[in-house]
Short mmCIF file of C-alpha atoms in Angstrom, two decimals:
data_model
loop_
_atom_site.label_atom_id
_atom_site.label_comp_id
_atom_site.label_asym_id
_atom_site.label_seq_id
_atom_site.Cartn_x
_atom_site.Cartn_y
_atom_site.Cartn_z
CA MET J 1 -7.58 1.42 -43.11
CA PHE J 2 -4.36 -1.11 -42.55
CA VAL J 3 -2.48 -2.63 -45.70
CA LEU J 4 0.02 -5.05 -45.75
CA ILE J 5 1.46 -5.94 -49.30
CA THR J 6 4.21 -8.40 -50.33
CA TYR J 7 5.21 -9.57 -53.19
CA ASP J 8 7.29 -12.37 -54.72
CA VAL J 9 8.36 -11.98 -58.57
CA PRO J 10 10.95 -12.86 -60.94
CA ALA J 11 14.29 -10.78 -59.50
CA ASP J 12 13.96 -8.41 -62.86
CA ARG J 13 10.51 -7.38 -62.42
CA THR J 14 10.81 -6.47 -58.76
CA GLY J 15 11.76 -2.57 -59.87
CA ILE J 16 8.30 -2.83 -61.17
CA TYR J 17 6.25 -3.40 -58.09
CA ARG J 18 8.67 -1.59 -55.98
CA LYS J 19 8.03 1.58 -57.86
CA LEU J 20 4.36 1.74 -57.98
CA LEU J 21 3.91 0.81 -54.18
CA ARG J 22 6.26 3.14 -52.91
CA LYS J 23 4.18 6.15 -54.34
CA HIS J 24 1.31 4.88 -52.07
CA LEU J 25 2.92 3.17 -48.94
CA GLU J 26 6.11 2.54 -46.48
CA HIS J 27 8.59 0.42 -47.61
CA ILE J 28 10.00 -1.68 -44.50
CA GLN J 29 11.46 -4.61 -46.01
CA TYR J 30 12.84 -5.70 -49.49
CA SER J 31 9.35 -6.75 -50.65
CA VAL J 32 7.08 -5.45 -47.98
CA PHE J 33 5.26 -2.31 -48.05
CA HIS J 34 2.59 -1.56 -45.58
CA GLY J 35 0.34 1.73 -45.01
CA ASP J 36 -2.35 3.63 -43.46
CA ILE J 37 -4.79 4.19 -46.39
CA THR J 38 -8.40 4.56 -47.90
CA LYS J 39 -10.22 2.09 -49.54
CA GLY J 40 -9.92 4.32 -52.66
CA GLN J 41 -6.32 3.98 -52.46
CA LEU J 42 -6.37 0.26 -52.29
CA VAL J 43 -8.68 -0.01 -54.88
CA THR J 44 -6.02 2.09 -56.98
CA ILE J 45 -3.28 0.32 -55.79
CA ILE J 46 -4.87 -3.21 -56.71
CA HIS J 47 -5.76 -2.14 -60.39
CA GLU J 48 -2.29 -0.76 -60.99
CA ILE J 49 -0.51 -3.87 -59.69
CA GLU J 50 -3.43 -5.77 -62.39
CA ASP J 51 -2.04 -3.74 -65.19
CA GLN J 52 1.25 -5.18 -64.28
CA LEU J 53 0.73 -8.59 -63.72
CA LYS J 54 2.68 -11.51 -65.52
CA SER J 55 2.86 -15.22 -65.09
CA ASP J 56 4.68 -15.92 -61.73
CA ASP J 57 4.41 -13.00 -60.57
CA SER J 58 2.36 -13.59 -56.91
CA ILE J 59 1.07 -10.57 -54.52
CA TYR J 60 -0.29 -10.95 -51.10
CA ILE J 61 -2.63 -8.05 -49.82
CA PHE J 62 -3.27 -8.39 -45.91
CA GLN J 63 -5.89 -5.51 -45.15
CA ALA J 64 -7.69 -4.68 -41.94
CA GLU J 65 -10.26 -1.90 -41.58
CA VAL J 66 -9.05 -0.30 -38.75
CA SER J 67 -5.39 0.48 -38.65
CA ALA J 68 -5.62 0.64 -34.94
CA ALA J 69 -6.55 -2.85 -34.34
CA VAL J 70 -3.20 -4.11 -35.75
CA GLU J 71 -0.13 -4.41 -33.46
CA CYS J 72 3.16 -4.62 -34.73
CA THR J 73 6.11 -5.64 -33.03
CA VAL J 74 9.78 -5.29 -34.44
CA LEU J 75 12.35 -7.39 -33.29
CA GLY J 76 16.12 -6.55 -33.77
CA ASP J 77 17.59 -4.00 -36.02
CA ALA J 78 15.18 -2.54 -37.50
CA GLU J 79 13.26 1.21 -37.18
CA GLU J 80 9.26 1.39 -35.90
CA PRO J 81 7.00 1.54 -38.93
CA GLY J 82 4.91 4.61 -39.55
CA GLN J 83 7.82 6.55 -38.42
CA ARG J 84 7.01 10.55 -39.06
CA PHE J 85 10.28 11.92 -37.85
CA THR J 86 13.52 11.61 -40.61
CA MET M 1 -7.76 10.47 -45.47
CA PRO M 2 -4.81 10.05 -43.69
CA GLN M 3 -2.62 12.47 -44.52
CA ASP M 4 0.61 12.31 -42.18
CA ASN M 5 2.73 15.36 -41.61
CA HIS M 6 6.34 14.08 -41.77
CA HIS M 7 9.20 16.14 -40.13
CA ILE M 8 12.58 16.17 -41.45
CA PHE M 9 15.38 16.74 -38.89
CA ALA M 10 18.13 15.50 -40.75
CA ASP M 11 20.49 17.30 -42.95
CA GLY M 12 20.89 16.15 -46.61
CA LYS M 13 18.47 16.10 -50.02
CA LEU M 14 14.76 15.99 -50.74
CA SER M 15 14.36 14.44 -54.84
CA ARG M 16 12.32 12.97 -56.68
CA SER M 17 12.93 9.26 -57.55
CA GLU M 18 10.47 6.74 -59.03
CA ASP M 19 7.20 8.98 -58.97
CA THR M 20 8.08 9.39 -55.16
CA LEU M 21 10.01 11.48 -52.55
CA ARG M 22 13.07 10.34 -51.60
CA ILE M 23 15.42 11.53 -48.78
CA ASP M 24 19.29 11.30 -48.95
CA THR M 25 20.49 12.20 -45.80
CA LEU M 26 24.07 13.35 -45.07
CA ALA M 27 24.59 10.72 -42.75
CA GLY M 28 23.90 8.09 -45.86
CA GLU M 29 20.64 7.13 -44.78
CA MET M 30 18.34 7.10 -47.63
CA LYS M 31 14.49 6.89 -47.35
CA HIS M 32 11.24 6.95 -49.61
CA LEU M 33 8.16 8.67 -48.71
CA PRO M 34 4.97 7.93 -50.01
CA VAL M 35 3.92 11.13 -51.75
CA GLU M 36 0.11 10.03 -51.85
CA SER M 37 0.17 9.81 -47.92
CA VAL M 38 2.29 12.54 -47.18
CA GLY M 39 -0.24 15.73 -46.00
CA THR M 40 2.44 18.13 -44.90
CA LEU M 41 6.33 18.07 -44.81
CA TYR M 42 8.00 20.19 -42.03
CA LEU M 43 11.68 20.63 -42.98
CA HIS M 44 13.71 21.38 -39.79
CA GLY M 45 17.07 20.43 -41.17
CA GLN M 46 18.99 21.92 -43.88
CA ILE M 47 17.34 20.38 -47.20
CA ASP M 48 18.81 20.55 -50.74
CA PHE M 49 15.60 20.41 -53.53
CA ASN M 50 15.36 21.27 -56.43
CA THR M 51 12.46 21.93 -59.10
CA ARG M 52 11.37 18.73 -59.84
CA THR M 53 10.78 17.73 -55.97
CA LEU M 54 8.62 20.94 -55.87
CA GLY M 55 6.71 19.95 -58.97
CA LEU M 56 6.43 16.17 -57.49
CA LEU M 57 4.73 18.16 -54.28
CA ASN M 58 2.67 20.24 -56.32
CA ASP M 59 1.07 17.51 -58.35
CA TYR M 60 0.01 16.22 -54.85
CA GLY M 61 -0.92 19.12 -53.13
CA THR M 62 1.88 18.98 -50.44
CA THR M 63 2.43 21.84 -48.43
CA VAL M 64 6.07 22.40 -47.47
CA HIS M 65 6.90 24.43 -44.30
CA VAL M 66 10.38 25.49 -43.57
CA PHE M 67 11.52 26.11 -40.47
CA GLY M 68 15.16 28.24 -40.20
CA TRP M 69 17.64 29.33 -37.44
CA ASN M 70 16.38 27.29 -34.12
CA ASP M 71 13.52 26.34 -36.04
CA TYR M 72 11.85 30.13 -36.20
CA TYR M 73 9.46 29.48 -38.72
CA LYS M 74 10.72 30.82 -41.97
CA GLY M 75 7.64 29.95 -44.61
CA SER M 76 5.88 27.68 -46.58
CA TYR M 77 5.96 26.33 -50.02
CA LEU M 78 2.36 26.22 -51.09
CA PRO M 79 1.47 24.04 -53.97
CA LYS M 80 -0.69 25.50 -56.67
CA ARG M 81 -3.42 26.04 -56.23
CA GLN M 82 -5.84 23.03 -56.36
CA HIS M 83 -8.77 25.07 -55.40
CA GLN M 84 -9.40 28.00 -57.29
CA SER M 85 -12.46 30.10 -56.88
CA GLY M 86 -12.36 34.12 -58.11
CA ASN M 87 -16.03 34.17 -56.14
CA THR M 88 -14.83 32.34 -52.77
CA VAL M 89 -12.31 35.39 -52.59
CA VAL M 90 -14.67 37.97 -53.85
CA GLU M 91 -17.18 37.14 -51.15
CA GLN M 92 -14.20 36.71 -48.66
CA VAL M 93 -13.31 40.28 -48.77
CA ARG M 94 -16.37 41.74 -49.32
CA ALA M 95 -17.46 39.94 -45.88
CA TYR M 96 -14.31 41.72 -44.45
CA ASP M 97 -15.28 45.02 -46.00
CA ASP M 98 -18.82 44.90 -44.49
CA GLN M 99 -18.67 45.95 -40.59
CA ASP M 100 -22.30 44.06 -40.42
CA ARG M 101 -20.50 40.77 -41.98
CA ARG M 102 -17.19 41.00 -40.57
CA MET M 103 -18.20 42.05 -36.76
CA PRO M 104 -20.40 38.57 -36.36
CA ILE M 105 -17.65 36.15 -37.91
CA ALA M 106 -14.87 38.08 -35.54
CA ARG M 107 -17.09 37.78 -32.40
CA SER M 108 -17.60 34.04 -33.19
CA MET M 109 -14.24 33.62 -33.06
CA ILE M 110 -13.42 35.11 -30.28
CA GLN M 111 -16.07 33.89 -28.33
CA ALA M 112 -14.45 30.41 -29.21
CA SER M 113 -10.91 30.90 -28.60
CA MET M 114 -12.26 32.46 -25.20
CA HIS M 115 -14.45 29.11 -24.85
CA ASN M 116 -11.29 26.99 -25.21
CA MET M 117 -9.25 28.98 -22.82
CA ARG M 118 -11.91 28.85 -20.37
CA SER M 119 -12.47 24.99 -20.40
CA ASN M 120 -8.96 24.58 -20.26
CA LEU M 121 -8.93 26.68 -16.84
CA LYS M 122 -12.15 24.71 -15.86
CA TYR M 123 -10.34 21.56 -16.36
CA TYR M 124 -7.38 22.68 -14.11
CA ASP M 125 -9.88 23.94 -11.61
CA THR M 126 -11.52 20.49 -10.89
CA ARG M 127 -7.99 19.25 -10.10
CA ASP M 128 -6.54 20.70 -7.38
CA HIS M 129 -6.33 24.63 -8.68
CA GLU M 130 -8.25 27.66 -7.74
CA PHE M 131 -8.89 29.70 -10.73
CA GLY M 132 -12.13 30.68 -10.20
CA ASP M 133 -11.19 34.50 -10.62
CA ALA M 134 -9.56 33.83 -13.77
CA ILE M 135 -12.85 31.81 -15.17
CA GLU M 136 -14.83 34.89 -14.04
CA ARG M 137 -12.77 37.10 -15.72
CA ILE M 138 -12.74 35.43 -18.78
CA GLU M 139 -16.85 34.88 -18.81
CA GLN M 140 -17.07 38.70 -18.08
CA GLN M 141 -15.02 39.11 -21.26
CA GLN M 142 -17.51 36.45 -22.95
CA GLU M 143 -20.68 38.53 -21.87
CA LEU M 144 -18.85 41.76 -23.57
CA VAL M 145 -18.29 40.29 -26.88
CA ALA M 146 -21.83 40.37 -27.98
CA ASP M 147 -22.56 43.81 -27.37
CA ILE M 148 -19.04 45.02 -28.91
CA ALA M 149 -19.39 46.53 -32.27
CA ASP M 150 -15.68 47.71 -32.76
CA ILE M 151 -12.93 45.59 -33.99
CA GLN M 152 -10.34 47.07 -32.00
CA GLU M 153 -12.40 46.89 -28.61
CA LEU M 154 -13.13 42.95 -29.58
CA ARG M 155 -9.34 42.57 -29.68
CA GLY M 156 -9.06 44.16 -26.37
CA ALA M 157 -11.59 42.26 -24.62
CA GLU M 158 -9.71 39.08 -26.28
CA ALA M 159 -6.76 40.50 -24.66
CA THR M 160 -7.63 40.66 -21.32
CA ALA M 161 -9.14 37.30 -21.75
CA ARG M 162 -5.82 35.82 -22.54
CA LYS M 163 -3.72 37.78 -20.11
CA ALA M 164 -6.52 36.22 -17.22
CA TYR M 165 -5.65 32.90 -18.93
CA TYR M 166 -2.05 33.18 -18.62
CA GLY M 167 -1.76 34.40 -15.74
CA CYS M 168 -2.87 30.57 -14.60
CA PHE M 169 -0.35 29.27 -16.45
CA ASP M 170 2.21 29.43 -13.56
CA ASP M 171 -0.06 27.41 -11.34
CA VAL M 172 -0.63 24.46 -13.67
CA LEU M 173 3.04 24.26 -14.48
CA ARG M 174 5.04 22.16 -12.50
CA ASP M 175 8.67 23.53 -11.31
CA PRO M 176 11.15 24.47 -12.13
CA PHE M 177 8.85 25.65 -15.18
CA GLU M 178 7.43 29.11 -14.56
CA LEU M 179 5.33 31.70 -16.69
CA SER M 180 6.10 34.91 -15.07
CA ARG M 181 4.73 36.83 -18.26
CA ARG M 182 4.52 35.90 -21.95
CA GLU M 183 7.10 37.20 -23.67
CA TYR M 184 8.32 36.06 -27.38
CA ASN M 185 11.36 37.54 -29.88
CA PRO M 186 12.95 35.89 -28.63
CA PRO M 187 11.46 33.82 -25.90
CA SER M 188 12.81 34.68 -22.78
CA ASN M 189 12.38 31.50 -20.62
CA GLU M 190 11.54 27.98 -21.00
CA THR M 191 8.02 28.65 -21.07
CA ASN M 192 7.85 31.21 -23.20
CA ALA M 193 9.98 29.14 -26.02
CA LEU M 194 7.44 25.88 -25.67
CA ILE M 195 4.59 28.47 -26.05
CA SER M 196 6.07 30.26 -28.87
CA PHE M 197 7.13 26.61 -30.54
CA LEU M 198 3.74 25.22 -30.14
CA ASN M 199 1.73 28.32 -31.39
CA ALA M 200 4.18 28.14 -34.49
CA MET M 201 3.21 24.65 -35.16
CA VAL M 202 -0.59 25.68 -34.41
CA TYR M 203 -0.11 28.24 -37.07
CA THR M 204 1.18 25.79 -40.07
CA THR M 205 -1.58 23.28 -39.13
CA CYS M 206 -3.90 26.52 -39.89
CA VAL M 207 -2.29 27.18 -42.99
CA SER M 208 -2.21 23.92 -44.34
CA ALA M 209 -5.88 23.51 -43.68
CA ILE M 210 -6.82 27.00 -45.38
CA ARG M 211 -4.73 25.69 -48.06
CA LYS M 212 -7.00 22.88 -48.68
CA THR M 213 -9.82 25.46 -49.75
CA ALA M 214 -10.27 28.49 -51.68
CA LEU M 215 -10.25 31.03 -49.24
CA ASP M 216 -7.00 33.80 -49.52
CA PRO M 217 -4.87 32.74 -46.03
CA THR M 218 -4.08 36.72 -46.27
CA ILE M 219 -7.52 38.13 -45.19
CA GLY M 220 -8.50 37.75 -41.63
CA TYR M 221 -11.37 38.86 -39.77
CA VAL M 222 -10.34 39.51 -36.25
CA HIS M 223 -6.71 40.58 -36.81
CA GLU M 224 -6.29 43.30 -39.56
CA PRO M 225 -4.66 42.04 -43.07
CA GLY M 226 -1.25 43.44 -43.46
CA ASP M 227 2.07 42.42 -45.48
CA ARG M 228 3.78 39.25 -44.83
CA ARG M 229 1.83 36.98 -42.65
CA PHE M 230 -1.48 35.00 -43.35
CA THR M 231 -4.23 36.68 -40.86
CA LEU M 232 -6.50 34.60 -41.52
CA SER M 233 -4.41 31.85 -39.96
CA LEU M 234 -3.95 33.56 -36.70
CA ASP M 235 -7.55 33.85 -36.79
CA ILE M 236 -8.01 30.21 -36.53
CA ALA M 237 -4.88 29.60 -35.08
CA ASP M 238 -6.00 31.53 -31.85
CA ILE M 239 -9.44 29.49 -31.99
CA PHE M 240 -7.10 25.99 -31.83
CA LYS M 241 -3.88 27.25 -29.68
CA PRO M 242 -5.75 26.33 -26.12
CA ILE M 243 -6.63 22.74 -27.24
CA LEU M 244 -3.58 22.10 -29.66
CA ALA M 245 -0.76 24.03 -28.10
CA ASP M 246 -1.66 24.75 -24.65
CA ARG M 247 -2.75 21.37 -23.51
CA VAL M 248 0.09 19.58 -24.67
CA LEU M 249 2.41 22.22 -23.19
CA PHE M 250 0.90 21.36 -19.85
CA ARG M 251 0.80 17.60 -20.20
CA LEU M 252 4.40 18.03 -21.33
CA VAL M 253 5.66 19.62 -17.95
CA ASN M 254 3.39 17.92 -15.68
CA ARG M 255 4.51 14.76 -16.66
CA ARG M 256 8.02 15.82 -16.57
CA GLN M 257 8.58 14.74 -20.35
CA LEU M 258 10.29 17.88 -20.69
CA ASN M 259 13.61 19.49 -18.41
CA LEU M 260 15.41 22.38 -18.52
CA ASP M 261 18.11 20.02 -20.65
CA ASP M 262 16.09 20.44 -23.35
CA PHE M 263 16.42 23.85 -24.01
CA GLU M 264 19.00 26.40 -24.94
CA ARG M 265 19.94 29.56 -23.93
CA GLU M 266 21.85 32.01 -26.16
CA LEU M 267 21.69 36.09 -26.46
CA GLU M 268 19.15 36.33 -23.62
CA GLY M 269 16.67 34.30 -25.41
CA CYS M 270 15.99 31.21 -24.56
CA LEU M 271 15.22 28.35 -27.15
CA LEU M 272 14.40 24.69 -27.43
CA ASN M 273 17.57 22.46 -28.47
CA GLU M 274 16.81 19.49 -31.18
CA GLY M 275 15.72 17.36 -28.58
CA GLY M 276 13.52 19.05 -27.08
CA ARG M 277 12.02 19.94 -30.28
CA LEU M 278 11.46 16.04 -31.33
CA THR M 279 9.91 15.63 -27.99
CA VAL M 280 7.33 18.37 -28.34
CA LEU M 281 6.35 17.42 -31.92
CA GLU M 282 5.95 13.79 -31.29
CA ALA M 283 3.13 14.99 -28.48
CA TYR M 284 1.98 17.38 -31.04
CA GLU M 285 1.34 15.04 -33.50
CA GLU M 286 -0.17 12.31 -31.49
CA THR M 287 -2.55 15.33 -30.41
CA LEU M 288 -3.25 15.61 -33.69
CA ASP M 289 -4.26 12.38 -34.33
CA GLU M 290 -6.70 12.27 -31.17
CA THR M 291 -10.22 11.70 -32.10
CA VAL M 292 -13.48 12.68 -30.43
CA ALA M 293 -17.17 12.16 -31.15
CA HIS M 294 -18.49 14.72 -33.24
CA PRO M 295 -21.73 15.82 -32.83
CA ARG M 296 -23.01 16.80 -35.93
CA LEU M 297 -20.77 14.60 -38.63
CA ASN M 298 -22.01 11.81 -36.55
CA ARG M 299 -18.64 10.12 -36.52
CA ASN M 300 -15.15 10.51 -34.72
CA VAL M 301 -12.90 12.88 -36.12
CA SER M 302 -9.49 13.84 -35.11
CA TYR M 303 -8.31 17.26 -33.60
CA LYS M 304 -6.87 17.81 -37.31
CA THR M 305 -10.00 17.49 -38.76
CA LEU M 306 -11.72 20.00 -36.75
CA VAL M 307 -9.11 22.33 -38.27
CA GLN M 308 -10.22 21.52 -41.44
CA THR M 309 -14.16 21.43 -40.85
CA ASP M 310 -13.22 24.92 -38.87
CA VAL M 311 -12.10 26.50 -42.22
CA TYR M 312 -15.00 24.61 -44.27
CA SER M 313 -17.26 25.91 -41.78
CA LEU M 314 -16.02 29.34 -42.53
CA LYS M 315 -15.79 29.27 -46.17
CA LYS M 316 -19.50 27.71 -46.55
CA HIS M 317 -20.32 30.88 -44.11
CA ILE M 318 -19.32 33.45 -46.34
CA LEU M 319 -20.20 31.73 -49.68
CA THR M 320 -23.46 30.53 -48.42
CA GLY M 321 -24.52 32.57 -45.27
CA GLU M 322 -24.89 29.26 -43.64
CA PRO M 323 -24.07 29.92 -39.51
CA TYR M 324 -20.41 29.83 -38.92
CA ARG M 325 -19.53 27.37 -36.10
CA PRO M 326 -16.03 27.71 -34.73
CA THR M 327 -14.51 24.63 -32.78
CA GLU M 328 -15.87 25.38 -29.28
CA ARG M 329 -14.53 22.11 -26.86
CA TRP M 330 -17.70 20.52 -26.36
CA TRP M 331 -15.89 16.91 -25.23
#
């Protein structure tokens, strides 16, 4: 399934979520992650996030059942997400 | 589970950072890979890495295939076995050692391989090519297979079919690509170089798939187990070459996605250059992701999953005697 997760947290806490999300998802912008994962993986991510949540932290999760149903347009000087080549 | 393959062409360093993989390229770029979702890593460039990185790859069961000079397959770093089963290995060897068990497995593998070659030819036969003779020759060999009781004869039948099959390539491929004969070590012309490179990719795909089971990759049924190579991967790869490698080859050449500038000639041989490899790999990865409706599983599965189910089916057959169903193109 397709997932897009963004966070808005106090500056000193961003590292916590960045570290946590990088394991599962592709880091596309400072606080934006996306990926094609399973439902189980998403549950894991949600649990991991919930363990870290404090007041002032806010996290959005967008999801779609089928990753192919989501179209993505990239403008400007950025790499296409989902690159398999480095 | 979506487990993507990731290819690293850049030179640089692969390290473990914040519980995930990090790539620092010599060009000064830094990138994190989600270790959870990377199924297999392909290293095409010069990459440094240390044991901590290998430890991480181990934890997630990520296979690494290493390619050396001019992208010749060098070897693989296989993670610590997730699936350990002495029982499976013992049964696998028993099945190899017992002619009555080995022959049916080998026969069905060869049958599937021939079936897939034939279906490629049939496809092009309906599209302004005349492959009736070659198709007939493959069919003749297919009929023979059922009665062959000797493994060498079986390989002979396969070779005859494959020869007829490769004989048609020249006709399918748009000029200037040609194939008068299959040659490797080193490949003598562009088409041979492409076939070699794609076959190596199919082989590594099979190595990864076999690694996900407790099967021992060195004990195969069609090929004789030897040293220094994974015979079982060779067996499985033969089934999938027509589906994964050859179709990609035809498509790339006939749609003119590749031209002679994508190759370099050196020392009597011919190999893909970096741009060419990238084009081929993109097409190959797309093919692995392509899906078909699977009649028995009752859902759409990707070609990559088909390789996996093929290996599972073999394992099940070895352990329980359930019929082995090697992948024969049905779509």
